[in-house]
PDB file of C-alpha atoms in Angstrom:
ATOM      1  CA  MET F   1     -17.808  -1.212 -10.200  1.00  0.00           C
ATOM      2  CA  LYS F   2     -20.052  -3.721  -8.801  1.00  0.00           C
ATOM      3  CA  LYS F   3     -17.186  -6.003  -7.403  1.00  0.00           C
ATOM      4  CA  LEU F   4     -15.827  -2.687  -5.547  1.00  0.00           C
ATOM      5  CA  THR F   5     -19.323  -2.086  -4.120  1.00  0.00           C
ATOM      6  CA  LEU F   6     -20.161  -5.532  -3.141  1.00  0.00           C
ATOM      7  CA  VAL F   7     -16.828  -5.498  -1.234  1.00  0.00           C
ATOM      8  CA  LEU F   8     -17.483  -2.174   0.670  1.00  0.00           C
ATOM      9  CA  ILE F   9     -20.572  -3.584   1.980  1.00  0.00           C
ATOM     10  CA  LEU F  10     -19.055  -6.949   2.874  1.00  0.00           C
ATOM     11  CA  LEU F  11     -16.703  -4.988   4.859  1.00  0.00           C
ATOM     12  CA  ALA F  12     -18.916  -2.735   6.620  1.00  0.00           C
ATOM     13  CA  GLY F  13     -21.033  -5.306   7.545  1.00  0.00           C
ATOM     14  CA  VAL F  14     -18.778  -7.789   9.385  1.00  0.00           C
ATOM     15  CA  ALA F  15     -17.409  -7.923  12.739  1.00  0.00           C
ATOM     16  CA  SER F  16     -13.456  -6.909  12.844  1.00  0.00           C
ATOM     17  CA  PRO F  17     -11.311 -10.143  13.108  1.00  0.00           C
ATOM     18  CA  VAL F  18      -9.475 -10.207  16.375  1.00  0.00           C
ATOM     19  CA  TRP F  19      -5.337  -9.955  15.594  1.00  0.00           C
ATOM     20  CA  ALA F  20      -2.357 -10.477  17.474  1.00  0.00           C
ATOM     21  CA  LYS F  21      -1.348  -7.620  19.266  1.00  0.00           C
ATOM     22  CA  GLY F  22       2.351  -6.076  18.257  1.00  0.00           C
ATOM     23  CA  ASP F  23       4.813  -4.805  20.454  1.00  0.00           C
ATOM     24  CA  ALA F  24       6.680  -1.508  18.868  1.00  0.00           C
ATOM     25  CA  VAL F  25       9.651  -2.110  21.357  1.00  0.00           C
ATOM     26  CA  ALA F  26       9.984  -5.358  20.583  1.00  0.00           C
ATOM     27  CA  GLY F  27       9.524  -4.610  16.929  1.00  0.00           C
ATOM     28  CA  GLU F  28      12.726  -2.116  16.805  1.00  0.00           C
ATOM     29  CA  GLN F  29      14.869  -4.910  17.223  1.00  0.00           C
ATOM     30  CA  LYS F  30      13.007  -7.258  15.049  1.00  0.00           C
ATOM     31  CA  ALA F  31      12.999  -4.410  12.366  1.00  0.00           C
ATOM     32  CA  ALA F  32      17.501  -3.903  12.493  1.00  0.00           C
ATOM     33  CA  SER F  33      17.642  -5.799   9.274  1.00  0.00           C
ATOM     34  CA  CYS F  34      14.752  -4.333   7.481  1.00  0.00           C
ATOM     35  CA  LYS F  35      16.851  -0.520   8.498  1.00  0.00           C
ATOM     36  CA  ALA F  36      19.605  -1.578   6.350  1.00  0.00           C
ATOM     37  CA  CYS F  37      16.940  -0.448   3.345  1.00  0.00           C
ATOM     38  CA  HIS F  38      14.154   1.342   4.876  1.00  0.00           C
ATOM     39  CA  ASN F  39      16.363   3.068   7.616  1.00  0.00           C
ATOM     40  CA  ASP F  40      15.450   3.550  10.967  1.00  0.00           C
ATOM     41  CA  GLN F  41      11.888   5.409  10.377  1.00  0.00           C
ATOM     42  CA  GLY F  42      10.854   3.751   7.256  1.00  0.00           C
ATOM     43  CA  GLU F  43      11.625   6.245   4.945  1.00  0.00           C
ATOM     44  CA  ALA F  44      14.643   5.345   2.832  1.00  0.00           C
ATOM     45  CA  LEU F  45      14.224   7.017  -0.197  1.00  0.00           C
ATOM     46  CA  ALA F  46      14.690   4.106  -2.622  1.00  0.00           C
ATOM     47  CA  TYR F  47      12.256   1.997  -1.059  1.00  0.00           C
ATOM     48  CA  PRO F  48       8.729   2.532  -0.159  1.00  0.00           C
ATOM     49  CA  LYS F  49       7.464   4.636   3.363  1.00  0.00           C
ATOM     50  CA  LEU F  50       6.812   2.227   5.895  1.00  0.00           C
ATOM     51  CA  GLU F  51       6.380   4.882   8.549  1.00  0.00           C
ATOM     52  CA  GLY F  52       2.759   5.488   9.656  1.00  0.00           C
ATOM     53  CA  GLN F  53       1.396   2.677   7.310  1.00  0.00           C
ATOM     54  CA  HIS F  54      -1.690   0.603   8.940  1.00  0.00           C
ATOM     55  CA  ALA F  55       0.306  -2.405  11.220  1.00  0.00           C
ATOM     56  CA  GLY F  56      -2.191  -4.664   9.667  1.00  0.00           C
ATOM     57  CA  TYR F  57      -1.198  -3.951   6.073  1.00  0.00           C
ATOM     58  CA  LEU F  58       2.554  -4.381   6.424  1.00  0.00           C
ATOM     59  CA  VAL F  59       1.935  -7.479   8.531  1.00  0.00           C
ATOM     60  CA  LYS F  60      -0.623  -9.002   5.315  1.00  0.00           C
ATOM     61  CA  GLN F  61       2.394  -7.806   2.954  1.00  0.00           C
ATOM     62  CA  LEU F  62       4.831  -9.895   4.532  1.00  0.00           C
ATOM     63  CA  LYS F  63       2.595 -12.393   5.003  1.00  0.00           C
ATOM     64  CA  ASP F  64       2.003 -12.543   1.221  1.00  0.00           C
ATOM     65  CA  PHE F  65       6.226 -12.040   0.331  1.00  0.00           C
ATOM     66  CA  GLN F  66       6.545 -15.327   2.551  1.00  0.00           C
ATOM     67  CA  ALA F  67       3.916 -17.067   0.903  1.00  0.00           C
ATOM     68  CA  ALA F  68       5.371 -16.660  -2.873  1.00  0.00           C
ATOM     69  CA  MET F  69       8.839 -17.787  -1.240  1.00  0.00           C
ATOM     70  CA  LYS F  70       6.954 -20.912  -0.063  1.00  0.00           C
ATOM     71  CA  SER F  71       5.081 -21.709  -3.011  1.00  0.00           C
ATOM     72  CA  GLY F  72       7.636 -20.579  -5.682  1.00  0.00           C
ATOM     73  CA  GLY F  73       5.546 -17.812  -6.720  1.00  0.00           C
ATOM     74  CA  ALA F  74       2.402 -19.339  -7.322  1.00  0.00           C
ATOM     75  CA  GLU F  75       0.860 -17.170  -4.740  1.00  0.00           C
ATOM     76  CA  GLY F  76       0.997 -14.216  -2.597  1.00  0.00           C
ATOM     77  CA  ARG F  77       3.628 -11.280  -3.546  1.00  0.00           C
ATOM     78  CA  ASN F  78       6.810 -12.066  -5.557  1.00  0.00           C
ATOM     79  CA  ASN F  79       9.951 -10.470  -4.532  1.00  0.00           C
ATOM     80  CA  ALA F  80      12.880 -12.103  -4.053  1.00  0.00           C
ATOM     81  CA  ILE F  81      14.741  -9.954  -1.635  1.00  0.00           C
ATOM     82  CA  MET F  82      11.187  -9.676   0.651  1.00  0.00           C
ATOM     83  CA  GLY F  83      10.790 -13.063   0.384  1.00  0.00           C
ATOM     84  CA  GLY F  84      14.125 -13.795   1.831  1.00  0.00           C
ATOM     85  CA  MET F  85      13.312 -11.362   4.515  1.00  0.00           C
ATOM     86  CA  ALA F  86       9.913 -12.676   5.581  1.00  0.00           C
ATOM     87  CA  MET F  87      10.872 -16.366   5.165  1.00  0.00           C
ATOM     88  CA  PRO F  88      12.456 -16.651   9.044  1.00  0.00           C
ATOM     89  CA  LEU F  89       9.671 -14.609  10.447  1.00  0.00           C
ATOM     90  CA  SER F  90       7.312 -15.895  12.757  1.00  0.00           C
ATOM     91  CA  GLU F  91       3.551 -14.347  12.728  1.00  0.00           C
ATOM     92  CA  GLN F  92       4.555 -12.769  15.858  1.00  0.00           C
ATOM     93  CA  ASP F  93       7.778 -10.795  14.564  1.00  0.00           C
ATOM     94  CA  MET F  94       5.602  -9.717  11.938  1.00  0.00           C
ATOM     95  CA  GLU F  95       3.101  -8.130  13.982  1.00  0.00           C
ATOM     96  CA  ASP F  96       6.385  -6.102  16.135  1.00  0.00           C
ATOM     97  CA  ILE F  97       8.013  -5.151  13.140  1.00  0.00           C
ATOM     98  CA  ALA F  98       4.690  -3.760  11.585  1.00  0.00           C
ATOM     99  CA  ALA F  99       3.776  -2.150  15.314  1.00  0.00           C
ATOM    100  CA  TYR F 100       6.824  -0.587  14.860  1.00  0.00           C
ATOM    101  CA  PHE F 101       6.974   1.384  11.717  1.00  0.00           C
ATOM    102  CA  SER F 102       3.215   2.090  11.694  1.00  0.00           C
ATOM    103  CA  ALA F 103       4.120   3.910  15.062  1.00  0.00           C
ATOM    104  CA  GLN F 104       6.545   6.082  13.211  1.00  0.00           C
ATOM    105  CA  PRO F 105       5.000   9.591  11.821  1.00  0.00           C
ATOM    106  CA  MET F 106       5.007   9.545   8.001  1.00  0.00           C
ATOM    107  CA  SER F 107       7.190  12.511   6.652  1.00  0.00           C
ATOM    108  CA  PRO F 108       5.285  14.559   4.143  1.00  0.00           C
ATOM    109  CA  ASN F 109       6.098  14.881   0.209  1.00  0.00           C
ATOM    110  CA  THR F 110       4.659  17.696  -1.971  1.00  0.00           C
ATOM    111  CA  THR F 111       2.939  17.660  -4.993  1.00  0.00           C
ATOM    112  CA  ALA F 112       4.095  19.782  -8.225  1.00  0.00           C
ATOM    113  CA  PRO F 113       1.674  22.202  -9.314  1.00  0.00           C
ATOM    114  CA  GLU F 114       1.266  20.889 -12.686  1.00  0.00           C
ATOM    115  CA  TYR F 115      -0.666  17.345 -11.106  1.00  0.00           C
ATOM    116  CA  VAL F 116      -2.476  19.160  -8.287  1.00  0.00           C
ATOM    117  CA  GLU F 117      -6.031  19.719 -10.750  1.00  0.00           C
ATOM    118  CA  ALA F 118      -5.834  16.626 -12.863  1.00  0.00           C
ATOM    119  CA  GLY F 119      -4.629  14.609  -9.779  1.00  0.00           C
ATOM    120  CA  GLN F 120      -7.563  15.776  -7.598  1.00  0.00           C
ATOM    121  CA  LYS F 121     -10.072  14.880 -10.206  1.00  0.00           C
ATOM    122  CA  LEU F 122      -8.737  11.454 -10.971  1.00  0.00           C
ATOM    123  CA  PHE F 123      -8.272  10.471  -7.401  1.00  0.00           C
ATOM    124  CA  MET F 124     -11.513  11.992  -5.766  1.00  0.00           C
ATOM    125  CA  GLY F 125     -13.730  11.299  -8.954  1.00  0.00           C
ATOM    126  CA  GLY F 126     -12.482   8.455 -10.957  1.00  0.00           C
ATOM    127  CA  ASP F 127     -13.635   8.501 -14.543  1.00  0.00           C
ATOM    128  CA  ILE F 128     -17.032   7.166 -15.346  1.00  0.00           C
ATOM    129  CA  GLU F 129     -16.455   7.017 -19.018  1.00  0.00           C
ATOM    130  CA  ARG F 130     -13.712   4.807 -18.542  1.00  0.00           C
ATOM    131  CA  GLY F 131     -15.013   2.832 -15.585  1.00  0.00           C
ATOM    132  CA  ILE F 132     -12.111   4.118 -13.192  1.00  0.00           C
ATOM    133  CA  ALA F 133     -13.545   4.088  -9.389  1.00  0.00           C
ATOM    134  CA  ALA F 134     -12.121   7.010  -7.244  1.00  0.00           C
ATOM    135  CA  CYS F 135      -9.337   6.226  -5.394  1.00  0.00           C
ATOM    136  CA  THR F 136     -11.156   7.108  -2.287  1.00  0.00           C
ATOM    137  CA  ALA F 137     -13.698   4.546  -2.251  1.00  0.00           C
ATOM    138  CA  CYS F 138     -11.093   2.511  -0.773  1.00  0.00           C
ATOM    139  CA  HIS F 139      -7.824   4.966   0.941  1.00  0.00           C
ATOM    140  CA  GLY F 140     -10.410   7.750   1.497  1.00  0.00           C
ATOM    141  CA  PRO F 141     -10.225  11.532   0.926  1.00  0.00           C
ATOM    142  CA  ARG F 142      -7.202  11.835   2.620  1.00  0.00           C
ATOM    143  CA  GLY F 143      -5.352   8.715   1.023  1.00  0.00           C
ATOM    144  CA  VAL F 144      -4.763   7.157   4.623  1.00  0.00           C
ATOM    145  CA  GLY F 145      -6.704   4.131   4.013  1.00  0.00           C
ATOM    146  CA  HIS F 146      -8.754   1.681   6.213  1.00  0.00           C
ATOM    147  CA  SER F 147      -6.783  -0.418   8.944  1.00  0.00           C
ATOM    148  CA  LEU F 148      -9.389  -3.293   9.472  1.00  0.00           C
ATOM    149  CA  ALA F 149      -9.890  -3.459   5.623  1.00  0.00           C
ATOM    150  CA  ARG F 150      -6.004  -3.311   5.338  1.00  0.00           C
ATOM    151  CA  PHE F 151      -6.372  -0.869   2.236  1.00  0.00           C
ATOM    152  CA  PRO F 152      -2.655   0.759   2.386  1.00  0.00           C
ATOM    153  CA  ARG F 153      -2.116   4.512   3.435  1.00  0.00           C
ATOM    154  CA  ILE F 154      -0.822   5.907   0.117  1.00  0.00           C
ATOM    155  CA  SER F 155      -0.789   9.629   0.892  1.00  0.00           C
ATOM    156  CA  SER F 156       2.850  11.058   0.827  1.00  0.00           C
ATOM    157  CA  GLN F 157       4.266   7.784  -0.530  1.00  0.00           C
ATOM    158  CA  TYR F 158       7.161   8.058  -2.688  1.00  0.00           C
ATOM    159  CA  ALA F 159       5.953   8.715  -6.368  1.00  0.00           C
ATOM    160  CA  SER F 160       7.761   6.254  -7.679  1.00  0.00           C
ATOM    161  CA  TYR F 161       6.807   3.431  -5.480  1.00  0.00           C
ATOM    162  CA  ILE F 162       3.437   4.500  -6.387  1.00  0.00           C
ATOM    163  CA  GLU F 163       4.212   4.290 -10.206  1.00  0.00           C
ATOM    164  CA  ASN F 164       5.816   1.241 -10.091  1.00  0.00           C
ATOM    165  CA  GLN F 165       2.802  -0.594  -8.010  1.00  0.00           C
ATOM    166  CA  LEU F 166      -0.105   0.259 -10.397  1.00  0.00           C
ATOM    167  CA  LYS F 167       2.283  -0.399 -13.215  1.00  0.00           C
ATOM    168  CA  ALA F 168       2.819  -4.030 -11.502  1.00  0.00           C
ATOM    169  CA  PHE F 169      -1.142  -4.212 -10.597  1.00  0.00           C
ATOM    170  CA  ARG F 170      -1.866  -3.222 -14.308  1.00  0.00           C
ATOM    171  CA  SER F 171       0.282  -6.100 -15.629  1.00  0.00           C
ATOM    172  CA  GLY F 172      -0.720  -8.555 -13.210  1.00  0.00           C
ATOM    173  CA  GLU F 173       3.207  -8.939 -12.020  1.00  0.00           C
ATOM    174  CA  ARG F 174       1.464  -7.852  -8.960  1.00  0.00           C
ATOM    175  CA  ALA F 175      -1.609 -10.064  -7.586  1.00  0.00           C
ATOM    176  CA  ASN F 176      -1.957 -10.099  -3.839  1.00  0.00           C
ATOM    177  CA  ASP F 177      -4.961  -7.607  -4.027  1.00  0.00           C
ATOM    178  CA  LEU F 178      -8.071  -8.074  -2.715  1.00  0.00           C
ATOM    179  CA  ASN F 179     -10.509  -9.550  -5.037  1.00  0.00           C
ATOM    180  CA  GLY F 180      -8.596  -8.546  -7.537  1.00  0.00           C
ATOM    181  CA  MET F 181      -9.627  -4.741  -7.094  1.00  0.00           C
ATOM    182  CA  MET F 182      -6.427  -2.768  -7.620  1.00  0.00           C
ATOM    183  CA  ARG F 183      -5.906  -4.686 -11.045  1.00  0.00           C
ATOM    184  CA  ASP F 184      -9.099  -3.969 -12.375  1.00  0.00           C
ATOM    185  CA  VAL F 185      -8.840  -0.417 -11.684  1.00  0.00           C
ATOM    186  CA  ALA F 186      -5.195  -0.052 -12.822  1.00  0.00           C
ATOM    187  CA  ALA F 187      -6.210  -1.930 -16.150  1.00  0.00           C
ATOM    188  CA  LYS F 188      -8.081   1.063 -17.032  1.00  0.00           C
ATOM    189  CA  LEU F 189      -5.025   3.074 -16.179  1.00  0.00           C
ATOM    190  CA  SER F 190      -3.082   4.890 -18.918  1.00  0.00           C
ATOM    191  CA  ASP F 191       0.606   5.823 -18.204  1.00  0.00           C
ATOM    192  CA  ASP F 192      -0.508   9.165 -17.865  1.00  0.00           C
ATOM    193  CA  ASP F 193      -3.081   8.788 -15.177  1.00  0.00           C
ATOM    194  CA  ILE F 194      -0.530   6.450 -13.398  1.00  0.00           C
ATOM    195  CA  GLU F 195       1.859   9.608 -13.471  1.00  0.00           C
ATOM    196  CA  ILE F 196      -0.572  12.299 -12.530  1.00  0.00           C
ATOM    197  CA  LEU F 197      -1.773   9.892  -9.519  1.00  0.00           C
ATOM    198  CA  SER F 198       1.426   9.119  -8.039  1.00  0.00           C
ATOM    199  CA  GLN F 199       3.100  12.657  -8.415  1.00  0.00           C
ATOM    200  CA  TYR F 200      -0.461  14.039  -6.585  1.00  0.00           C
ATOM    201  CA  LEU F 201      -0.091  11.387  -3.934  1.00  0.00           C
ATOM    202  CA  GLY F 202       2.761  12.577  -2.547  1.00  0.00           C
ATOM    203  CA  GLY F 203       1.213  16.023  -1.708  1.00  0.00           C
ATOM    204  CA  LEU F 204      -1.873  14.668  -0.412  1.00  0.00           C
ATOM    205  CA  HIS F 205      -1.446  14.829   3.560  1.00  0.00           C
TER     206      HIS F 205
END
């Protein structure tokens, strides 16, 4: 909790960096290979939704996939398919592709009624007794994240993807989160917690 508080203070107190601007029109052409899996709007069912995601977050993930390939998995975010896709991209390519997908409207999902109460409680308030921080601290009450801090939008995302990523953070398989914050939180989540949050977020919009 102290680590989370410190990071939020630092993020609030520093000026936002100047990032290269992406061109969504150019990005649509450059994203042709991405569409094979993510489809035109970035919402293919078997893969994470990309549409409506913050451009800065998408750029960071592409850079992390690329870094993992270059380092043999020693750093970045490991994924053989995405690593291969990211390798030939320049920084401007990444900015353009991210601009294209972030400009697409994210389609809404729903939350089954049995997950609403428990999901809202854990998402909004965390669990003080177990030291679990509220998800809203970084992702906001509507789950839309924070573009400058590169906290992703997680509302309306597919439950299966959220579940897989929380488990990957918990196991340490995924380790490209800011200061290990997601790993700290996920380490305290049970399988039931993860299921509840994953299902709840689909209908949060």
